[in-house]
XYZ file of C-alpha atoms in Angstrom:
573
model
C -41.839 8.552 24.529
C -42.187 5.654 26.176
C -44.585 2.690 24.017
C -46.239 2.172 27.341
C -47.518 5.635 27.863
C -51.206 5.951 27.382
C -52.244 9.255 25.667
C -55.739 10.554 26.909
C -58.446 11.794 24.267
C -57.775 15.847 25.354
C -61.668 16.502 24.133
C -62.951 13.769 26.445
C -60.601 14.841 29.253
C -62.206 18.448 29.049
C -65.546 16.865 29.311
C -64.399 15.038 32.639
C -64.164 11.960 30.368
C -61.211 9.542 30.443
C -61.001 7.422 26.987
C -57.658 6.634 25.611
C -56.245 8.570 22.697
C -55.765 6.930 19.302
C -55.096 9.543 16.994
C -52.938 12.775 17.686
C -53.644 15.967 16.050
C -50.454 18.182 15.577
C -52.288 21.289 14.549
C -54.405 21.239 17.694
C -51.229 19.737 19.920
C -54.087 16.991 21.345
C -55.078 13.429 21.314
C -58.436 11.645 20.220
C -60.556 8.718 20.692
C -62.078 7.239 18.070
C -65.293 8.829 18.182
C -63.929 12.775 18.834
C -61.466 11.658 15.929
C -64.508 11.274 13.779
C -65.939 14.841 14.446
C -62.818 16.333 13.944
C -62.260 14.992 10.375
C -65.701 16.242 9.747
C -65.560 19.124 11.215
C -65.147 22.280 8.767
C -62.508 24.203 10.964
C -60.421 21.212 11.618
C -61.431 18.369 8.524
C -57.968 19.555 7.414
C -55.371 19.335 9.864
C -52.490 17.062 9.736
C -54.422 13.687 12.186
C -51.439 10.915 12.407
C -51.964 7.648 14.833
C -50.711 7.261 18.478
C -47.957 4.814 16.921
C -46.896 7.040 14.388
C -46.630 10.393 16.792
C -44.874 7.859 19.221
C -41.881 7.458 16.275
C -41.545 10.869 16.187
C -38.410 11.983 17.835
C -38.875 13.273 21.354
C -37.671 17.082 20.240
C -40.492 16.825 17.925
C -42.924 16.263 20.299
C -42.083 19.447 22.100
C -41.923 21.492 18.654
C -45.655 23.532 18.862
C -47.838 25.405 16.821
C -48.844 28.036 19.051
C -47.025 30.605 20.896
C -46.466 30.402 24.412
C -46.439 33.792 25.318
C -49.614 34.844 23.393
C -51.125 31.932 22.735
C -51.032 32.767 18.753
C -50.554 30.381 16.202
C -47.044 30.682 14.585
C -47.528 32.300 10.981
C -44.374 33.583 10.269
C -40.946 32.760 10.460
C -37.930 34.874 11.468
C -34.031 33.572 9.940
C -32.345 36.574 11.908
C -33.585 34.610 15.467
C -34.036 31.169 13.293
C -37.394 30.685 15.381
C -40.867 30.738 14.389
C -43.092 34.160 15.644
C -47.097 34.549 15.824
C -48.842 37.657 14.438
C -48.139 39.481 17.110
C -44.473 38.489 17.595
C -43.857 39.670 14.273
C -45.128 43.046 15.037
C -43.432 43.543 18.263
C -39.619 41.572 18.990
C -39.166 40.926 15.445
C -40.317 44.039 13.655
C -37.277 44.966 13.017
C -35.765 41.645 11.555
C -34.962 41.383 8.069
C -36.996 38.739 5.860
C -39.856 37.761 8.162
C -41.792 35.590 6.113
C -44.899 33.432 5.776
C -44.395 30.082 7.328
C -47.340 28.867 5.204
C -44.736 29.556 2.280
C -41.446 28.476 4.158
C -42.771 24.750 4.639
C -44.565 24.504 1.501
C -42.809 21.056 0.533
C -40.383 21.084 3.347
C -40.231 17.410 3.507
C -39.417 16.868 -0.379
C -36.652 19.218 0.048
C -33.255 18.940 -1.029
C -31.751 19.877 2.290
C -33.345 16.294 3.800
C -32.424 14.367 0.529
C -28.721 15.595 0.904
C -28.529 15.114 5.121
C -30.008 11.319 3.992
C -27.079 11.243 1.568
C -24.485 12.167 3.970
C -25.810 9.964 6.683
C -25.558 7.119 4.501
C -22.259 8.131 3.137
C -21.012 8.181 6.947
C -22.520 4.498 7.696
C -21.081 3.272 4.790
C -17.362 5.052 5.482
C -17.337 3.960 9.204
C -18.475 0.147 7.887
C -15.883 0.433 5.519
C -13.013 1.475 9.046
C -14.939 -1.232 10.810
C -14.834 -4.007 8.526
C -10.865 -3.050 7.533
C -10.080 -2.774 11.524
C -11.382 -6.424 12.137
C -9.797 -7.678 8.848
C -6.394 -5.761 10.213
C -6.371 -7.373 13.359
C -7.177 -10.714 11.995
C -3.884 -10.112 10.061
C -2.191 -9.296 13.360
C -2.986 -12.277 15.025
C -1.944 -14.329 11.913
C 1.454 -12.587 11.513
C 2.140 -13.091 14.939
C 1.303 -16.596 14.291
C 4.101 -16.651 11.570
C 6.509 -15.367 13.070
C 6.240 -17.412 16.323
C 7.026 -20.274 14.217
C 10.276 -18.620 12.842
C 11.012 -17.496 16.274
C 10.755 -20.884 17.220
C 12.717 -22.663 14.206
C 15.760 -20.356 14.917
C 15.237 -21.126 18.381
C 15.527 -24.923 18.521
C 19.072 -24.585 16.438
C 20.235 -22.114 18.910
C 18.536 -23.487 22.409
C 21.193 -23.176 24.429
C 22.571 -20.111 23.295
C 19.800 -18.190 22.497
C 16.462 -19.338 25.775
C 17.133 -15.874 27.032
C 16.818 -13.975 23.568
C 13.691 -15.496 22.653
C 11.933 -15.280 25.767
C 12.301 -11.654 25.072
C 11.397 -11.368 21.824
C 8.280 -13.254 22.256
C 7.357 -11.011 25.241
C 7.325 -8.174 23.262
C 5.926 -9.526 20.031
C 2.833 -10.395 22.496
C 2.989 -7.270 24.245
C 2.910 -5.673 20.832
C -0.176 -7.618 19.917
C -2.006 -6.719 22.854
C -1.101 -3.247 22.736
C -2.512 -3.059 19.386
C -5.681 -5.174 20.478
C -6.389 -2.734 22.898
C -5.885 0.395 21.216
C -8.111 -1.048 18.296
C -10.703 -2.503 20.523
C -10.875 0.877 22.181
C -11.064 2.634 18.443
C -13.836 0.085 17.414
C -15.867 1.154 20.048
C -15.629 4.646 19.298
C -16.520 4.496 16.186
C -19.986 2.029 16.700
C -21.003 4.152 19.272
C -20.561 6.868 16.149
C -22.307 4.799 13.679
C -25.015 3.799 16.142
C -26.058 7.695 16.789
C -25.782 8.246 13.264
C -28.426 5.453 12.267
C -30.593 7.010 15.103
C -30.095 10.332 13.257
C -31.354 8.598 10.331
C -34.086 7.259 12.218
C -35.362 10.748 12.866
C -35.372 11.612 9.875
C -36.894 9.242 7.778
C -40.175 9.748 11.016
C -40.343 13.244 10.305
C -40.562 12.835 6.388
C -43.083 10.112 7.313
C -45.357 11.275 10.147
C -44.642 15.198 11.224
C -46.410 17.952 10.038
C -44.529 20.397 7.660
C -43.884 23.039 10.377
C -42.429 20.295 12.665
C -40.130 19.416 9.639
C -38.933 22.621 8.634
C -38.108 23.075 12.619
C -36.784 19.320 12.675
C -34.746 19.689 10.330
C -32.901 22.762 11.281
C -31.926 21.044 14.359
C -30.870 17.787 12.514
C -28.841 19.799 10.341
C -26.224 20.565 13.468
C -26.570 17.033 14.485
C -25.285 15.920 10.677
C -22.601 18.422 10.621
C -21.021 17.595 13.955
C -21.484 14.122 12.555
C -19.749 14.810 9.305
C -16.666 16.763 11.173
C -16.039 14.007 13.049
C -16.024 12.096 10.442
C -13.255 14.190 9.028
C -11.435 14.339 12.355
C -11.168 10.257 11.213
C -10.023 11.288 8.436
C -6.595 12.706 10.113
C -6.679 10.308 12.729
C -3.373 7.785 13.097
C -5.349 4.931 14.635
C -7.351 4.767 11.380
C -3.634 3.738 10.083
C -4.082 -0.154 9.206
C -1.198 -1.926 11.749
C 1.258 -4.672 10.142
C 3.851 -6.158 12.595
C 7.383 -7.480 11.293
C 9.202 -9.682 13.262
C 12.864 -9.027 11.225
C 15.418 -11.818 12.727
C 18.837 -11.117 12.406
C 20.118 -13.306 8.816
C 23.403 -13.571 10.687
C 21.751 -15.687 13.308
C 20.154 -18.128 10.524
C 23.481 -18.043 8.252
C 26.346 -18.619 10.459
C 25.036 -18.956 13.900
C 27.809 -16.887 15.671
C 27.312 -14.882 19.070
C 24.716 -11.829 18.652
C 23.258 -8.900 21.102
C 19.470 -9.423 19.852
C 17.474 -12.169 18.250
C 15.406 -9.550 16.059
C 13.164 -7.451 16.718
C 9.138 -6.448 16.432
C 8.209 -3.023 14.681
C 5.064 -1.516 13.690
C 3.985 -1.009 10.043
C 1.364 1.929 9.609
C 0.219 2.055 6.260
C -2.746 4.968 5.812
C -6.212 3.844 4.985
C -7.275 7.206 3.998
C -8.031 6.143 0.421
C -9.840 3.637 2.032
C -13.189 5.938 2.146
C -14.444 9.908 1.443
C -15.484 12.535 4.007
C -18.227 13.959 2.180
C -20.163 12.726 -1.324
C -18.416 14.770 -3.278
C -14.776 12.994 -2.992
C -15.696 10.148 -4.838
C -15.129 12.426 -8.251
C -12.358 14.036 -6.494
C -10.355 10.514 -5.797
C -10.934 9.826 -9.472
C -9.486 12.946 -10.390
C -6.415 12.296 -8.400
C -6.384 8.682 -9.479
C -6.015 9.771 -13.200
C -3.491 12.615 -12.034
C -1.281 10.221 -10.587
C -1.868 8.034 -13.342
C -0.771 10.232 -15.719
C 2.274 11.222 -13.748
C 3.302 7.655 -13.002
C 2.926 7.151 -16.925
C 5.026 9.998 -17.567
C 7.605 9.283 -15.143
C 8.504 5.781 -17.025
C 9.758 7.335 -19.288
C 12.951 7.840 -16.813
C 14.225 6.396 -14.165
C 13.275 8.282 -11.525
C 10.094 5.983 -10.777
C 9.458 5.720 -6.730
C 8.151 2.568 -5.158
C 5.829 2.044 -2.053
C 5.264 -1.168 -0.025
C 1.920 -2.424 -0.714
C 1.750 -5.463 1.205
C 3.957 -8.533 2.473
C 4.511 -11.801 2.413
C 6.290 -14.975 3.838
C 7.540 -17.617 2.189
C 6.687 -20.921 4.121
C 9.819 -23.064 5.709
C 10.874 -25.805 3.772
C 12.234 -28.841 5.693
C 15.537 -27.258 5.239
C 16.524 -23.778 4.853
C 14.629 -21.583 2.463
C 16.823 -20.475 -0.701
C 14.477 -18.483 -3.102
C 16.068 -17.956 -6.298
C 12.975 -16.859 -8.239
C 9.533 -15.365 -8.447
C 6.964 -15.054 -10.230
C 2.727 -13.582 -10.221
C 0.277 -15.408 -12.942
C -2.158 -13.756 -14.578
C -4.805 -14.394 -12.251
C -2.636 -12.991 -9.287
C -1.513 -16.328 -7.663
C 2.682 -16.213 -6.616
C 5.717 -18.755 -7.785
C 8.475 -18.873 -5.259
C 11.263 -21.086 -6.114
C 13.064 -23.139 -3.800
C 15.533 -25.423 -5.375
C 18.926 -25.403 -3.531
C 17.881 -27.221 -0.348
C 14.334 -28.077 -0.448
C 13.702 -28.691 -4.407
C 10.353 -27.390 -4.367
C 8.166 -24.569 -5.870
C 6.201 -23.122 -3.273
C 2.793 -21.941 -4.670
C 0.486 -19.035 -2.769
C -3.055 -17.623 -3.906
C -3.584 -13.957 -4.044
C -3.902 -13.384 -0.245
C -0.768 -14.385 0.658
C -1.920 -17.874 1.609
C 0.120 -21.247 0.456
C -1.751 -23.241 -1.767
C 1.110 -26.078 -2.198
C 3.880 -27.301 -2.995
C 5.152 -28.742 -6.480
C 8.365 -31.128 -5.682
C 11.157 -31.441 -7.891
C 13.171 -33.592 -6.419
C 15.810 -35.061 -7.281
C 16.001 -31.859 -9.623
C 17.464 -28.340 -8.516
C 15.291 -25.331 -9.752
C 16.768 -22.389 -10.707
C 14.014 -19.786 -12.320
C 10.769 -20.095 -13.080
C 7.886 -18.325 -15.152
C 4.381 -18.546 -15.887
C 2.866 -19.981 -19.527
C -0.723 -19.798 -18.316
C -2.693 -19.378 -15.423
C -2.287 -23.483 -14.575
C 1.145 -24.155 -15.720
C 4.637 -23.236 -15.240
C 8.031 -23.599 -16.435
C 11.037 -24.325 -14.556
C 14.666 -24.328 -15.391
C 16.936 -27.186 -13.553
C 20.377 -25.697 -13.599
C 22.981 -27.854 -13.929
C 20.370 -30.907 -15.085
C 20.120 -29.376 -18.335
C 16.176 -29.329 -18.500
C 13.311 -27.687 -18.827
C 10.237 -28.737 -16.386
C 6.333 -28.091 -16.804
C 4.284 -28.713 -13.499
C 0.512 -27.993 -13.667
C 0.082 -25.959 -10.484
C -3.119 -27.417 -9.620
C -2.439 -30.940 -9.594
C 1.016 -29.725 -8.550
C 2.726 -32.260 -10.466
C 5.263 -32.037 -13.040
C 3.442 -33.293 -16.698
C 6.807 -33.632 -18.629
C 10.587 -32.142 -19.386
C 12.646 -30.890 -22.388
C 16.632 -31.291 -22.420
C 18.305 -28.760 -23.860
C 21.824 -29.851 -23.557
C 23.805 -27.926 -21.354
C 22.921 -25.901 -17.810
C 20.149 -23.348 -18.139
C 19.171 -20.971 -15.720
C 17.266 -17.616 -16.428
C 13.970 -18.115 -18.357
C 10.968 -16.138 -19.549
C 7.679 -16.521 -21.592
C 6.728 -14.224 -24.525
C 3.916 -14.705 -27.125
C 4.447 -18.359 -27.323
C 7.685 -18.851 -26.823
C 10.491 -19.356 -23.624
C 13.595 -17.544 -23.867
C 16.111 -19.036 -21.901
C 20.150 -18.792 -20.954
C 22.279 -21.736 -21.604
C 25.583 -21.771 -20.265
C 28.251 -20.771 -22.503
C 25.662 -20.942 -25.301
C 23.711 -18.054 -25.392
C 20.253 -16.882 -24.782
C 17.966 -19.727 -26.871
C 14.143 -20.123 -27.606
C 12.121 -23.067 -27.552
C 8.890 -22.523 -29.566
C 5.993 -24.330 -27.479
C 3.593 -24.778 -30.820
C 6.450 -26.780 -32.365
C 8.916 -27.763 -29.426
C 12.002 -26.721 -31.725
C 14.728 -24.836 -29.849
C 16.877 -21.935 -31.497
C 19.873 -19.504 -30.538
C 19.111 -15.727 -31.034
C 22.332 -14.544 -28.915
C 25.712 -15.932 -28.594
C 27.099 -13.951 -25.849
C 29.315 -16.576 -23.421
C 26.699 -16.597 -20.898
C 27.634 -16.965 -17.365
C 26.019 -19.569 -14.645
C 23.444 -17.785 -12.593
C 22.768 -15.559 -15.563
C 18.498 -14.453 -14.766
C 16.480 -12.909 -18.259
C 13.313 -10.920 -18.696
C 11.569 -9.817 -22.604
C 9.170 -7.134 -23.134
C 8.216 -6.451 -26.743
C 10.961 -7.049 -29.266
C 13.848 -6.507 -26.518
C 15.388 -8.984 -24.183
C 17.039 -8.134 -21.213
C 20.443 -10.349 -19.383
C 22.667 -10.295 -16.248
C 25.959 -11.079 -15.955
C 27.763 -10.922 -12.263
C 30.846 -11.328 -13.017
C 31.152 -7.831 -15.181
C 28.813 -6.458 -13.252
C 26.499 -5.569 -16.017
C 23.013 -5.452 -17.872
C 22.863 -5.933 -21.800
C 19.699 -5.327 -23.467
C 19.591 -6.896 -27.212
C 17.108 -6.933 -29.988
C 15.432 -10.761 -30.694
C 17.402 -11.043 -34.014
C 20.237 -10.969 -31.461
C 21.238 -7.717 -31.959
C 23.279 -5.955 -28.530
C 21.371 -2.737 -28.607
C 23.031 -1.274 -25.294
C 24.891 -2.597 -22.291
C 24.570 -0.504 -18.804
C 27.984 -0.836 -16.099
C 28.136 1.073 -12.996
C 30.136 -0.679 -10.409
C 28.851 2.189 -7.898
C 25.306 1.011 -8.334
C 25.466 -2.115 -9.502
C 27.401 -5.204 -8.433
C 26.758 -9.328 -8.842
C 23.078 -8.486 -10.709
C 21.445 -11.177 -10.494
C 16.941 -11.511 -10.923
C 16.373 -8.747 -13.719
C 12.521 -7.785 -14.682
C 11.203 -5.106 -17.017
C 8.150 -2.440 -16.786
C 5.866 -1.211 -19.588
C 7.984 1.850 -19.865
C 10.927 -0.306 -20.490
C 12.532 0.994 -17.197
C 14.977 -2.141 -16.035
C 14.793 -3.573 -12.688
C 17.469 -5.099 -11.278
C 18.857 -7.218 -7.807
C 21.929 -5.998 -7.254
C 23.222 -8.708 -4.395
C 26.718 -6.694 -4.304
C 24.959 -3.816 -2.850
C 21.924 -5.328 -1.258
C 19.642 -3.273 -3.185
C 17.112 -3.010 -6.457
C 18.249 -0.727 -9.361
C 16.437 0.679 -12.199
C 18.282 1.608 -15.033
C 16.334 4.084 -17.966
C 15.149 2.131 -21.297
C 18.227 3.487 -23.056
C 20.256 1.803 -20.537
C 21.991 5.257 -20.236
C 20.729 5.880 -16.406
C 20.613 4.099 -13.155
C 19.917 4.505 -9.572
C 19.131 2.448 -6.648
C 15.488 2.286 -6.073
C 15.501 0.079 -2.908
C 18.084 -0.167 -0.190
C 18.550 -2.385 2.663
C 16.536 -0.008 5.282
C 13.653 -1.182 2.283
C 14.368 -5.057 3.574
C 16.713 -5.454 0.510
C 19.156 -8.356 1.964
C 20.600 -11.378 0.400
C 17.791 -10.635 -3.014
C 17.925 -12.849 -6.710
C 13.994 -13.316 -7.218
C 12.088 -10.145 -8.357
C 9.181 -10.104 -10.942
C 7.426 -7.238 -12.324
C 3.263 -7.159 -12.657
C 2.819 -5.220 -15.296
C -1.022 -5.211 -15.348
C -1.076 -3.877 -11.389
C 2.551 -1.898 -12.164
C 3.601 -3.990 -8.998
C 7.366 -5.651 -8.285
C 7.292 -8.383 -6.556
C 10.971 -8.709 -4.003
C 11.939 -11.716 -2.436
C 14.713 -12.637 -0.265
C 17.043 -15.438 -0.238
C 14.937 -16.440 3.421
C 11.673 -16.067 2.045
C 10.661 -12.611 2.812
C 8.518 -10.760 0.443
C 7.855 -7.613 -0.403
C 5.170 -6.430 -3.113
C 6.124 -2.688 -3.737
C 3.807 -0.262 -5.997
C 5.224 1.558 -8.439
C-alpha cells in the first residue's frame, strides 16, 4: 500500500463523516480516528481486538491486507480451520463444504502462539542462511574476477617480454594471442556480470521475504500469521530450491585463466605454429557455502572423513594431489631460473633465482611479491626457512652459507664451509646441508660448529629434505633417492629408471611419503616411506616441465611446484 494513501475512519464514514483513519482494527477489517479508536478500546465487545496503527498495518505485506476474518459468502467469522482445503471455514462452512473433511479444527486453537512458532523461527533461519550463502557467491564472484583481470595483467607482460625478443618473427602470433586472451576476459565478464545479477535480484526478493516476515511477527493478528505464513512457506521453499539449483550450477565454478607459452619459444627461439595459448580453469566453489542449515554438521562430517582417509592413505603411496591455487614468479632482468622453494611458517613463499638474476624473490600469502633479496655477486642454489624473518641460502660453487632477513631483505652475514654446497634444510636447530664430494654436514646454529653425519660422494646439484630422525638425498647421475638415519646410517635407497630419472628438489610429508622432481621425466614422484614403492604423482598435462624447486607444507599438507620459468603450482594433498 502506497504511504500516501489516506485510510478513512470506517465508523465516521458510516455516519456520513470523513476523518482520517489512524488506527486499523484487523478483527473488525476497519479504520479509526482517534476519537472512535477510543470507544472501541472501551468498548466491552471490541476492548479486545488486535488495534495496530495506520503505519504499522501499512508494513504489512499487501497479501496480508487482503487476508479477512469473515467469510465472504456468509458473512461469518472464520472459527475453524480446514488442512484437507488448507483454508479457513466459518460455522457454517464447516457444516456444509467441509463436513466431510478430516481434522476441522478450532482456529482459536490453531493460532494460539502462531507467531512464536518454530515454523517462522526456522523460515528466518533459512532466509538468513540463503543471504549469507548468496553473499558468500557474490563476494567470491567479484574477488574471482578481480583475479581475472590481474592474471590477464600478468600474462600480458609475459606475452609482451617474449614478444620484444621475437618482434619480427612472432607480430602476427601475438596479436592473436592477445585477442583471445581479451576475448576470454570479456567473455567471462559477461557471463559473470550476467550471473551477478541473477543472483542480487535473488538475494533482493529474499530480504523482502524477510521483510514480511519479521511485519507479520510484529504487527498482524494471529489468524493473519498462521495464513501468512502458509503462503511464505512456498515462497521460502522455491527460494531454498533455487538455491540448490546454485548448488549444481557451473557458473558458480570460480574462473582462473592460464596463459601457457610455449618453453621452446623462451629456450631456443626456433620457428613455432602458436605462441601459447589461453584456457579456462574451473575450480568448484561448492564447499564454498551449504544449501540448507543442516550441512554445516554434514561438511564437518565429510571434512573428518576425508581427513581420516587422507591420514590413512600416507601410509602408501597412493596419495592424489589437486591444484589449489597458482602462482607466478615475477621476471627478473634476465631469464627466470628457479632452483628452489620454499613456504615459512606464517605462509609467505621463497623462490630462488640464482643462475641469471642472483636474487631471492619473496611473495606474501596471496601470491603477491613482497621483494627481492639480491645476492649478487653470489649464485644461489637452495634455500630454506629458520624462522618466519630469516632464511638460509646455499651459494654453490662459492662455498657459503648466506642469512638474509626477509624484511629488511638484506643479507646479515655468511658461513664458509669449504667446498660447494647445494641442497640444504632446517631441523630443530640445526641446517643439514650437501657438500660436494663431502657428504651431507650440519652446522649447529646455537654454536656455529659444523659436522659430517654422511660420507656418501655427493654429487653437484644434489637437493636434501629431514623429517624426524631421517634425512632424505638425490643423486642424478644414478638416478636415485637414499634415505639415511642422522647417525649416518643408509637405511634404504629407491632406483627406478622407469619412474625416476635426473631427481633433482626432494621434500618429505608427515607420513614419510617422498616427493620427488624427476626432470628426466618431467614429472613429481612419490616413493612409500620404506622406499620400496613409487609412482608418478604429477605429469606434464599437470604443468610439470623443466621442475627442481618443490617444498612440502606440512601444516596445510600442501606441495608447493615450481618451474624452471617461474610457474607455480600449490597442489593439495
Amino acid at each position: 500500500m502506497s504511504s500516501t494513501t489516506v485510510l478513512p475512519c470506517d465508523t465516521c464514514k458510516y455516519r456520513k463523516n470523513e476523518n482520517p483513519a489512524a488506527h486499523w482494527c484487523s478483527e473488525c477489517e476497519e479504520g479509526l480516528c482517534a476519537d472512535c479508536y477510543a470507544h472501541h478500546t472501551h468498548s466491552k465487545t471490541s476492548r479486545k481486538h488486535g488495534i495496530i496503527t495506520i503505519n504499522q498495518y501499512e508494513q504489512l505485506p499487501a497479501f496480508i491486507h487482503e487476508k479477512k476474518h469473515y467469510c465472504n459468502d456468509h458473512d461469518e467469522k472464520y472459527d475453524y480451520f480446514c488442512p484437507a482445503h488448507k483454508t479457513p471455514c466459518c460455522k457454517i462452512s464447516s457444516d456444509t463444504e467441509h463436513k466431510n473433511c478430516k481434522g476441522v479444527s478450532s482456529i482459536s486453537d490453531i493460532v494460539h502462539g502462531v507467531k512464536k512458532s518454530s515454523v517462522f523461527s526456522e523460515m528466518s533461519s533459512t532466509i538468513e542462511n540463503i543471504q549469507h550463502n548468496m553473499d558468500k557467491i557474490l563476494k567470491d564472484k567479484e574477488t574471482n574476477l578481480k583475479t581475472i583481470h590481474e592474471s590477464k595483467i600478468k600474462f600480458q607482460s609475459e606475452i609482451k617480454e617474449i614478444r620484444e625478443k621475437l618482434v619480427n618473427l612472432f607480430d602476427k602470433l601475438e596479436r592473436k594471442l592477445q585477442d583471445e586472451l581479451e576475448s576470454i576476459e570479456n567473455k567471462i565478464i559477461q557471463q559473470s556480470e550476467d550471473f551477478i545479477k541473477e543472483v542480487t535480484d535473488g538475494k533482493n526478493k529474499v530480504m523482502k521475504i524477510q521483510e514480511n516476515i519479521d511485519a507479520i511477527k510484529k504487527h498482524a493478528t494471529d489468524f493473519q500469521a498462521f495464513v501468512g505464513m502458509n503462503e511464505l512457506k512456498d515462497d521460502v521453499e522455491n527460494k531454498k530450491k533455487y538455491l540448490q539449483l546454485l548448488y549444481g550450477d557451473t557458473r558458480l565454478d570460480r574462473i582462473n585463466i592460464h596463459c601457457n607459452i610455449n618453453e621452446k619459444i623462451k629456450l631456443f627461439l626456433i620457428d613455432l605454429h602458436t605462441f601459447g595459448d589461453i584456457q579456462e580453469e574451473r575450480i568448484s566453489t561448492k564447499g564454498l557455502f551449504s544449501v540448507n542449515n543442516q550441512d554445516k554438521n554434514v561438511t564437518h562430517e565429510k571434512s573428518k572423513t576425508t581427513e581420516s582417509k587422507i591420514q590413512k592413505s600416507r601410509s602408501e603411496p597412493a596419495v592424489k594431489a589437486k591444484v589449489k591455487r597458482t602462482l607466478l614468479v615475477p621476471a627478473g632482468s634476465n631469464k627466470n631460473t628457479i632452483t628452489s622453494c620454499a613456504i615459512f611458517p606464517n605462509g609467505k613463499f621463497a623462490f630462488v633465482d640464482g643462475t641469471y638474476n642472483h636474487r631471492i624473490v619473496i611473495m606474501d600469502s596471496t601470491g603477491t611479491s613482497s621483494g627481492e633479496i639480491s645476492l649478487s655477486p653470489l649464485f644461489a642454489f637452495d634455500v630454506t626457512c629458520v624462522d618466519n624473518k630469516t632464511i638460509a641460502i646455499t651459494t654453490g660453487s662459492s662455498g657459503q652459507i648466506a642469512f638474509a632477513n626477509i624484511l629488511s631483505k638484506k643479507i646479515k652475514k655468511s658461513i664458509g664451509t669449504t667446498w660447494q654446497c647445494d641442497g640444504i634444510t632446517h631441523a630443530d636447530g640445526k641446517l643439514i646441508f650437501s657438500v660436494y664430494s663431502k657428504g651431507i654436514h650440519v652446522l649447529h646454529l646455537d654454536t656455529g660448529n659444523i659436522s659430517t653425519i654422511h660420507k656418501a660422494n655427493i654429487t653437484v646439484d644434489t637437493y636434501l629434505t629431514s623429517f624426524g630422525d631421517k634425512i632424505y638425498h638425490t643423486n642424478w647421475k644414478t638416478n636415485s633417492v637414499t634415505c639415511f638415519d642422522m647417525d649416518g646410517n643408509s637405511l634404504w635407497t629407491y632406483e627406478d629408471e622407469k619412474v625416476l630419472q635426473k631427481p633433482r628438489g626432494i621434500a618429505v610429508d608427515s607420513q614419510h611419503n617422498v616427493y620427488v622432481a624427476s626432470l628426466g621425466t618431467e614429472s613429481i614422484v612419490v616413493i612409500s616411506s620404506n622406499g620400496k614403492e613409487g609412482r608418478q604423482l604429477l605429469t606434464k598435462k599437470d604443468g610439470i616441465e623443466n621442475v627442481r624447486a618443490i617444498y612440502y607444507d606440512k601444516v596445510n599438507n600442501c606441495l608447493l611446484v615450481c618451474t624452471l620459468s617461474g610457474s607455480a603450482f600449490l597442489f593439495e594433498i
